[in-house]
Amino acid sequence: MLVKRRRKSNYVFTVMASVVVVLFVLVCATTSGGGGEYSSSLVHDSPTAATASRDEAHQRIHQEEVTKKNKIAKGATAPNQDDENEFRVFIGIKTSEVGVHGKRLPEIHKTWLKEALGEKRIDIRFFTEPHRGGNRSNKNASQAEEYNASMEDMQALLVSTPGCTSILCKTGAMFKYFLEYDTTDAVSGSSMESGKPRQNPPAFFCNFDDDNYVLISNLLRVLKSYHDQGERNIYVGRKGNNDGFRLGEKFNNTLVHFLTGGAGWCISREMLERGRQHFSFLHKLGQIPDDIAVGYVVQEKAGGKLVEDALFHSHLETGLRKRLPKEEVAKQVSFGFNNKLDDRAFAITAFPDIPIELSAQEDPLLFLSLHRYLSLQKSAT
């Protein structure tokens, strides 16, 4: 009985072994014969080809890593941190009831503000004291209609600064707003007491006056270039003068080098965050001009780097009309115009050499003339 069981087991084992051998032969025949897609795949993944493929992949990855490190070494930030959609700039503009209810904001609305509002990388707000009612300007029917249309669009961009009437106080309020409140969700008639906490401040804070014309795409390009070079502690614009300004005994007779607000200036977010207790409370410095106060904080408190950029221009640059070639006008960042001077012809010498076809009444800040010129230049390219 036991012998029979052993013979039966040996028989089963023999049959199974035969089946395995047959299957092995069939597989070998398939891989060496027919040349179908299995054959092609196996040939492609042969030991020699696979090794070469891995070597190429490793070499490609290594080269990508080297390129990435070289970019970072040159000042570029790590991937996915400076995407075009993530690099943003905040623009704060100090104005007043005269500016709001006068001619300045409507002129901005008709010209460069359109580009600013159409650019998702720009946040912009106008800071003014609370409206006390009434209208200080004498407007005819057409002017009133134009004014109402512009103000309806701009209402959500106005930020009131309760308790702030001085320029220095408004500048500090702008810094505070930039650092503490989310400007991506505009609320009509917002004030310093309202607003959501800010999660991700833009890379730069920029200050311009309500008589500045700003070329938005150029501003973004210039600031992005500094950012890509690794500059995180800068204060960019045009110097007020080459000699600086010496403060009094209260400030230990400190010589301050500053950028003029007439051309606009920009400060990196990192510097503002580091010196927030100084920037947000500029009014505590006393009765000194706001641009000098900012220069003082940058230089003495925040340890920032002043960078003069020739693309920023102010109404103080008499002779600019002769110095700046017409073909360079569209490459600049900002221009200023002083419409308060009695001598308009003299004020024009600090403005680019463009055709001026409208009267002072029609184009008080020359913004319409400049906007028209830039539009023609853009369409010609």
Short mmCIF file of C-alpha atoms in Angstrom, two decimals:
data_model
loop_
_atom_site.label_atom_id
_atom_site.label_comp_id
_atom_site.label_asym_id
_atom_site.label_seq_id
_atom_site.Cartn_x
_atom_site.Cartn_y
_atom_site.Cartn_z
CA MET A 1 0.00 0.00 0.00
CA LEU A 2 2.79 2.35 0.97
CA VAL A 3 4.71 1.50 -2.22
CA LYS A 4 1.67 2.33 -4.36
CA ARG A 5 1.29 5.74 -2.72
CA ARG A 6 4.96 6.54 -3.36
CA ARG A 7 4.64 5.52 -7.03
CA LYS A 8 1.56 7.73 -7.39
CA SER A 9 3.37 10.72 -5.86
CA ASN A 10 6.33 10.22 -8.16
CA TYR A 11 3.98 10.11 -11.12
CA VAL A 12 2.27 13.40 -10.18
CA PHE A 13 5.64 15.06 -9.63
CA THR A 14 6.84 13.87 -13.03
CA VAL A 15 3.73 15.24 -14.79
CA MET A 16 4.04 18.66 -13.11
CA ALA A 17 7.70 18.89 -14.01
CA SER A 18 6.86 18.11 -17.64
CA VAL A 19 4.26 20.89 -17.72
CA VAL A 20 6.80 23.39 -16.33
CA VAL A 21 9.34 22.38 -18.98
CA VAL A 22 6.77 22.78 -21.77
CA LEU A 23 5.79 26.24 -20.56
CA PHE A 24 9.44 27.27 -20.32
CA VAL A 25 10.06 26.16 -23.91
CA LEU A 26 7.02 28.08 -25.17
CA VAL A 27 8.15 31.28 -23.42
CA CYS A 28 11.65 30.98 -24.86
CA ALA A 29 10.24 30.43 -28.32
CA THR A 30 8.05 33.51 -28.01
CA THR A 31 10.87 35.80 -26.91
CA SER A 32 13.32 34.62 -29.55
CA GLY A 33 10.90 34.15 -32.40
CA GLY A 34 7.90 36.12 -33.80
CA GLY A 35 9.37 39.61 -33.23
CA GLY A 36 6.04 41.04 -32.00
CA GLU A 37 5.66 43.83 -29.46
CA TYR A 38 6.64 41.59 -26.57
CA SER A 39 9.89 40.84 -28.38
CA SER A 40 10.46 44.52 -29.10
CA SER A 41 9.77 45.45 -25.49
CA LEU A 42 12.11 42.86 -24.11
CA VAL A 43 14.88 43.84 -26.50
CA HIS A 44 14.46 47.50 -25.48
CA ASP A 45 14.66 46.53 -21.82
CA SER A 46 17.65 44.25 -22.21
CA PRO A 47 20.35 44.68 -19.53
CA THR A 48 22.63 46.80 -21.74
CA ALA A 49 19.83 49.09 -23.01
CA ALA A 50 18.32 49.46 -19.54
CA THR A 51 21.68 50.44 -18.09
CA ALA A 52 22.16 53.04 -20.83
CA SER A 53 18.65 54.40 -20.27
CA ARG A 54 19.24 54.72 -16.51
CA ASP A 55 22.57 56.43 -17.12
CA GLU A 56 20.92 58.96 -19.45
CA ALA A 57 18.18 59.63 -16.91
CA HIS A 58 20.70 60.11 -14.12
CA GLN A 59 22.75 62.42 -16.29
CA ARG A 60 19.67 64.47 -17.20
CA ILE A 61 18.57 64.75 -13.57
CA HIS A 62 22.09 65.72 -12.54
CA GLN A 63 22.20 68.42 -15.21
CA GLU A 64 18.82 69.77 -14.09
CA GLU A 65 20.06 69.95 -10.51
CA VAL A 66 23.22 71.76 -11.60
CA THR A 67 21.16 74.27 -13.61
CA LYS A 68 18.81 74.78 -10.65
CA LYS A 69 21.73 75.39 -8.27
CA ASN A 70 23.34 77.82 -10.71
CA LYS A 71 20.13 79.83 -10.92
CA ILE A 72 19.85 79.99 -7.14
CA ALA A 73 23.52 80.95 -6.85
CA LYS A 74 22.89 83.85 -9.21
CA GLY A 75 20.13 85.14 -6.98
CA ALA A 76 17.05 83.37 -8.27
CA THR A 77 14.82 81.87 -5.61
CA ALA A 78 13.82 78.25 -5.37
CA PRO A 79 11.35 76.90 -7.97
CA ASN A 80 7.64 77.51 -7.47
CA GLN A 81 8.29 80.38 -5.05
CA ASP A 82 8.56 83.22 -7.52
CA ASP A 83 5.98 82.20 -10.05
CA GLU A 84 4.58 85.10 -12.09
CA ASN A 85 1.26 84.71 -10.32
CA GLU A 86 2.88 84.84 -6.87
CA PHE A 87 5.05 87.93 -7.39
CA ARG A 88 2.82 90.86 -6.49
CA VAL A 89 3.25 94.56 -5.83
CA PHE A 90 1.16 96.83 -3.63
CA ILE A 91 0.75 100.49 -4.63
CA GLY A 92 -0.36 103.02 -2.05
CA ILE A 93 -1.25 106.55 -3.13
CA LYS A 94 -1.72 109.37 -0.66
CA THR A 95 -4.41 111.82 -1.66
CA SER A 96 -6.81 114.25 0.00
CA GLU A 97 -10.32 115.55 -0.37
CA VAL A 98 -8.96 117.98 -2.93
CA GLY A 99 -7.46 115.09 -4.89
CA VAL A 100 -10.48 112.86 -4.51
CA HIS A 101 -13.05 115.52 -5.37
CA GLY A 102 -10.83 117.54 -7.66
CA LYS A 103 -9.15 116.56 -10.92
CA ARG A 104 -6.34 114.23 -9.90
CA LEU A 105 -8.10 110.93 -9.25
CA PRO A 106 -10.37 111.25 -12.30
CA GLU A 107 -7.23 111.83 -14.41
CA ILE A 108 -5.62 108.69 -12.98
CA HIS A 109 -8.86 106.78 -13.54
CA LYS A 110 -8.95 107.75 -17.23
CA THR A 111 -5.34 106.73 -17.87
CA TRP A 112 -2.90 104.42 -16.08
CA LEU A 113 -5.29 103.02 -13.45
CA LYS A 114 -6.94 100.88 -16.13
CA GLU A 115 -3.72 98.91 -16.61
CA ALA A 116 -3.24 98.60 -12.85
CA LEU A 117 -6.73 97.18 -12.33
CA GLY A 118 -6.28 94.78 -15.22
CA GLU A 119 -3.04 93.38 -13.80
CA LYS A 120 -3.60 90.58 -11.26
CA ARG A 121 -0.13 91.08 -9.75
CA ILE A 122 -1.02 94.63 -8.64
CA ASP A 123 -2.94 95.66 -5.52
CA ILE A 124 -3.68 99.39 -5.38
CA ARG A 125 -5.32 101.67 -2.80
CA PHE A 126 -5.83 105.42 -2.38
CA PHE A 127 -5.46 106.70 1.18
CA THR A 128 -7.34 109.80 2.27
CA GLU A 129 -8.87 111.40 5.35
CA PRO A 130 -12.56 110.61 5.99
CA HIS A 131 -14.93 112.48 3.69
CA ARG A 132 -16.68 115.33 5.48
CA GLY A 133 -19.38 115.77 2.87
CA GLY A 134 -19.88 118.39 0.22
CA ASN A 135 -17.98 118.91 -2.98
CA ARG A 136 -15.14 121.39 -3.16
CA SER A 137 -14.96 121.51 -6.93
CA ASN A 138 -17.10 123.59 -9.21
CA LYS A 139 -18.07 121.23 -12.01
CA ASN A 140 -20.34 121.67 -14.97
CA ALA A 141 -22.78 118.92 -15.95
CA SER A 142 -20.35 116.95 -18.16
CA GLN A 143 -17.55 117.17 -15.60
CA ALA A 144 -19.89 116.03 -12.85
CA GLU A 145 -21.01 113.05 -14.92
CA GLU A 146 -17.41 112.09 -15.68
CA TYR A 147 -16.45 112.50 -12.03
CA ASN A 148 -19.34 110.35 -10.79
CA ALA A 149 -18.47 107.58 -13.25
CA SER A 150 -14.83 107.49 -12.17
CA MET A 151 -15.62 107.64 -8.47
CA GLU A 152 -18.10 104.78 -8.75
CA ASP A 153 -15.28 102.57 -10.04
CA MET A 154 -12.76 103.84 -7.51
CA GLN A 155 -14.90 103.78 -4.39
CA ALA A 156 -13.72 100.29 -3.44
CA LEU A 157 -10.10 101.45 -3.73
CA LEU A 158 -10.43 104.33 -1.26
CA VAL A 159 -9.16 103.74 2.27
CA SER A 160 -9.99 106.35 4.88
CA THR A 161 -7.40 107.09 7.55
CA PRO A 162 -9.29 108.30 10.65
CA GLY A 163 -7.26 110.73 12.71
CA CYS A 164 -4.71 111.20 9.92
CA THR A 165 -4.56 114.45 8.01
CA SER A 166 -0.78 114.96 7.72
CA ILE A 167 1.16 113.35 4.90
CA LEU A 168 3.53 111.70 7.37
CA CYS A 169 0.65 110.11 9.27
CA LYS A 170 -0.93 108.83 6.03
CA THR A 171 2.39 107.28 4.99
CA GLY A 172 2.58 105.37 8.26
CA ALA A 173 -1.06 104.32 7.83
CA MET A 174 -0.25 102.91 4.39
CA PHE A 175 2.58 100.83 5.83
CA LYS A 176 0.30 99.55 8.58
CA TYR A 177 -2.41 98.67 6.07
CA PHE A 178 0.10 96.84 3.85
CA LEU A 179 1.49 94.80 6.73
CA GLU A 180 -1.72 93.99 8.57
CA TYR A 181 -4.66 93.85 6.16
CA ASP A 182 -5.55 91.76 3.15
CA THR A 183 -5.96 94.07 0.16
CA THR A 184 -6.97 91.37 -2.31
CA ASP A 185 -10.61 91.62 -1.23
CA ALA A 186 -11.59 95.27 -1.64
CA VAL A 187 -14.47 96.54 0.43
CA SER A 188 -16.23 99.70 -0.66
CA GLY A 189 -15.47 102.55 1.70
CA SER A 190 -12.98 100.49 3.70
CA SER A 191 -10.98 102.05 6.50
CA MET A 192 -8.05 101.22 8.72
CA GLU A 193 -10.46 99.62 11.18
CA SER A 194 -11.82 97.15 8.64
CA GLY A 195 -10.22 94.50 6.54
CA LYS A 196 -9.20 90.86 6.80
CA PRO A 197 -5.82 89.94 8.31
CA ARG A 198 -3.17 89.64 5.61
CA GLN A 199 -1.85 86.17 4.84
CA ASN A 200 0.69 86.76 2.10
CA PRO A 201 1.83 90.37 1.61
CA PRO A 202 3.07 91.33 -1.85
CA ALA A 203 6.83 91.33 -2.47
CA PHE A 204 7.03 95.14 -2.64
CA PHE A 205 5.24 98.15 -1.23
CA CYS A 206 5.31 101.17 -3.57
CA ASN A 207 4.40 104.75 -2.74
CA PHE A 208 3.31 107.19 -5.45
CA ASP A 209 1.70 110.61 -5.35
CA ASP A 210 -1.63 111.44 -6.93
CA ASP A 211 0.20 113.52 -9.56
CA ASN A 212 2.34 110.57 -10.72
CA TYR A 213 1.80 108.66 -13.94
CA VAL A 214 2.92 105.04 -13.41
CA LEU A 215 3.79 102.62 -16.20
CA ILE A 216 2.59 99.44 -14.51
CA SER A 217 4.22 96.82 -16.73
CA ASN A 218 7.60 98.55 -16.41
CA LEU A 219 7.24 98.82 -12.63
CA LEU A 220 6.60 95.08 -12.40
CA ARG A 221 9.49 94.28 -14.72
CA VAL A 222 11.98 96.41 -12.78
CA LEU A 223 10.97 95.14 -9.34
CA LYS A 224 10.85 91.52 -10.52
CA SER A 225 14.41 91.86 -11.83
CA TYR A 226 15.62 93.03 -8.40
CA HIS A 227 13.65 90.23 -6.75
CA ASP A 228 15.13 87.60 -9.08
CA GLN A 229 18.62 88.84 -8.22
CA GLY A 230 17.93 87.96 -4.61
CA GLU A 231 17.40 91.54 -3.41
CA ARG A 232 15.22 91.34 -0.28
CA ASN A 233 16.34 94.42 1.62
CA ILE A 234 16.01 97.31 -0.80
CA TYR A 235 14.50 100.77 -1.09
CA VAL A 236 14.19 101.69 -4.78
CA GLY A 237 13.50 105.01 -6.49
CA ARG A 238 15.18 108.34 -7.33
CA LYS A 239 17.22 110.34 -4.84
CA GLY A 240 15.82 113.58 -3.50
CA ASN A 241 19.29 115.08 -3.86
CA ASN A 242 22.85 113.84 -3.92
CA ASP A 243 23.88 115.50 -0.65
CA GLY A 244 21.16 114.08 1.56
CA PHE A 245 19.42 115.94 4.37
CA ARG A 246 20.84 116.56 7.84
CA LEU A 247 18.32 116.21 10.65
CA GLY A 248 18.47 118.21 13.90
CA GLU A 249 19.67 117.43 17.38
CA LYS A 250 16.65 115.24 18.13
CA PHE A 251 18.11 112.82 15.58
CA ASN A 252 21.76 113.38 16.55
CA ASN A 253 22.31 115.52 13.46
CA THR A 254 22.08 112.40 11.31
CA LEU A 255 22.71 112.84 7.58
CA VAL A 256 19.88 111.03 5.80
CA HIS A 257 19.95 109.88 2.19
CA PHE A 258 16.44 109.46 0.88
CA LEU A 259 14.34 108.88 -2.23
CA THR A 260 11.92 111.55 -3.34
CA GLY A 261 8.22 110.86 -3.10
CA GLY A 262 7.78 112.95 -6.24
CA ALA A 263 9.10 110.06 -8.34
CA GLY A 264 7.68 107.30 -6.18
CA TRP A 265 9.66 104.67 -4.29
CA CYS A 266 9.33 100.98 -3.43
CA ILE A 267 10.43 98.97 -0.39
CA SER A 268 10.80 95.20 -0.18
CA ARG A 269 8.38 93.34 2.06
CA GLU A 270 11.13 91.78 4.17
CA MET A 271 12.50 95.18 5.17
CA LEU A 272 9.07 96.47 6.11
CA GLU A 273 8.32 93.40 8.21
CA ARG A 274 11.64 93.71 10.00
CA GLY A 275 11.10 97.39 10.81
CA ARG A 276 7.31 97.39 11.13
CA GLN A 277 7.30 99.11 14.54
CA HIS A 278 9.12 102.07 12.96
CA PHE A 279 7.42 102.23 9.55
CA SER A 280 3.89 101.95 10.93
CA PHE A 281 4.39 104.81 13.38
CA LEU A 282 6.19 107.42 11.30
CA HIS A 283 4.11 110.22 12.82
CA LYS A 284 6.06 109.77 16.06
CA LEU A 285 9.13 111.21 14.33
CA GLY A 286 7.58 114.67 14.43
CA GLN A 287 7.37 117.41 11.84
CA ILE A 288 9.70 116.21 9.09
CA PRO A 289 8.90 115.53 5.42
CA ASP A 290 7.56 112.05 4.82
CA ASP A 291 10.16 111.00 2.24
CA ILE A 292 12.99 112.06 4.57
CA ALA A 293 11.31 110.21 7.45
CA VAL A 294 11.12 107.02 5.37
CA GLY A 295 14.78 107.42 4.37
CA TYR A 296 15.72 107.84 8.02
CA VAL A 297 13.93 104.64 9.10
CA VAL A 298 15.41 102.66 6.20
CA GLN A 299 18.92 103.91 6.95
CA GLU A 300 18.98 104.02 10.76
CA LYS A 301 16.37 101.51 11.95
CA ALA A 302 15.89 98.85 9.29
CA GLY A 303 19.41 98.75 7.89
CA GLY A 304 18.10 98.79 4.34
CA LYS A 305 19.90 99.31 1.06
CA LEU A 306 19.07 102.44 -0.96
CA VAL A 307 19.02 101.72 -4.69
CA GLU A 308 18.69 104.63 -7.10
CA ASP A 309 16.94 103.69 -10.33
CA ALA A 310 17.00 106.15 -13.21
CA LEU A 311 13.64 104.94 -14.55
CA PHE A 312 11.75 106.76 -11.76
CA HIS A 313 11.09 110.46 -12.52
CA SER A 314 9.63 113.37 -10.57
CA HIS A 315 8.29 116.85 -11.32
CA LEU A 316 11.58 118.23 -9.93
CA GLU A 317 13.65 117.06 -12.92
CA THR A 318 13.73 120.28 -14.89
CA GLY A 319 15.35 119.62 -18.23
CA LEU A 320 13.99 116.07 -18.51
CA ARG A 321 12.11 117.05 -21.65
CA LYS A 322 15.42 117.66 -23.41
CA ARG A 323 17.43 114.86 -21.80
CA LEU A 324 15.10 111.89 -22.27
CA PRO A 325 14.95 110.62 -25.88
CA LYS A 326 11.43 110.06 -27.19
CA GLU A 327 12.13 106.40 -27.93
CA GLU A 328 12.97 105.85 -24.23
CA VAL A 329 9.77 107.32 -22.81
CA ALA A 330 7.83 104.04 -22.97
CA LYS A 331 10.58 102.23 -21.02
CA GLN A 332 10.35 104.38 -17.87
CA VAL A 333 8.56 103.59 -14.60
CA SER A 334 7.05 106.90 -13.51
CA PHE A 335 6.63 110.59 -14.32
CA GLY A 336 5.39 113.49 -12.25
CA PHE A 337 3.82 116.81 -13.18
CA ASN A 338 3.35 119.88 -11.01
CA ASN A 339 0.11 121.52 -12.11
CA LYS A 340 0.27 123.94 -9.17
CA LEU A 341 2.97 126.09 -10.73
CA ASP A 342 1.83 129.34 -12.27
CA ASP A 343 4.43 128.88 -14.99
CA ARG A 344 3.06 125.83 -16.83
CA ALA A 345 5.74 126.10 -19.51
CA PHE A 346 8.42 125.65 -16.83
CA ALA A 347 6.58 122.66 -15.32
CA ILE A 348 6.53 121.01 -18.74
CA THR A 349 10.35 121.02 -18.86
CA ALA A 350 10.27 118.26 -16.21
CA PHE A 351 7.94 116.12 -18.34
CA PRO A 352 8.90 113.88 -21.30
CA ASP A 353 9.00 115.32 -24.80
CA ILE A 354 5.64 114.19 -26.12
CA PRO A 355 3.04 115.98 -28.26
CA ILE A 356 0.74 118.13 -26.12
CA GLU A 357 -2.44 118.80 -28.06
CA LEU A 358 -4.91 119.53 -25.26
CA SER A 359 -5.39 122.64 -23.19
CA ALA A 360 -4.49 122.92 -19.51
CA GLN A 361 -8.18 122.73 -18.69
CA GLU A 362 -8.65 119.53 -20.71
CA ASP A 363 -5.40 117.89 -19.61
CA PRO A 364 -4.28 119.46 -16.32
CA LEU A 365 -1.66 116.82 -15.43
CA LEU A 366 -0.67 115.96 -19.03
CA PHE A 367 -1.75 112.40 -18.28
CA LEU A 368 -4.06 112.21 -21.28
CA SER A 369 -1.33 113.38 -23.64
CA LEU A 370 1.15 110.87 -22.21
CA HIS A 371 -1.40 108.06 -22.23
CA ARG A 372 -2.24 108.75 -25.86
CA TYR A 373 1.43 108.85 -26.82
CA LEU A 374 2.20 105.57 -25.05
CA SER A 375 -0.81 103.89 -26.66
CA LEU A 376 0.38 104.96 -30.12
CA GLN A 377 3.90 103.71 -29.36
CA LYS A 378 2.54 100.35 -28.21
CA SER A 379 0.35 99.91 -31.27
CA ALA A 380 3.28 100.75 -33.54
CA THR A 381 5.45 97.92 -32.17
#
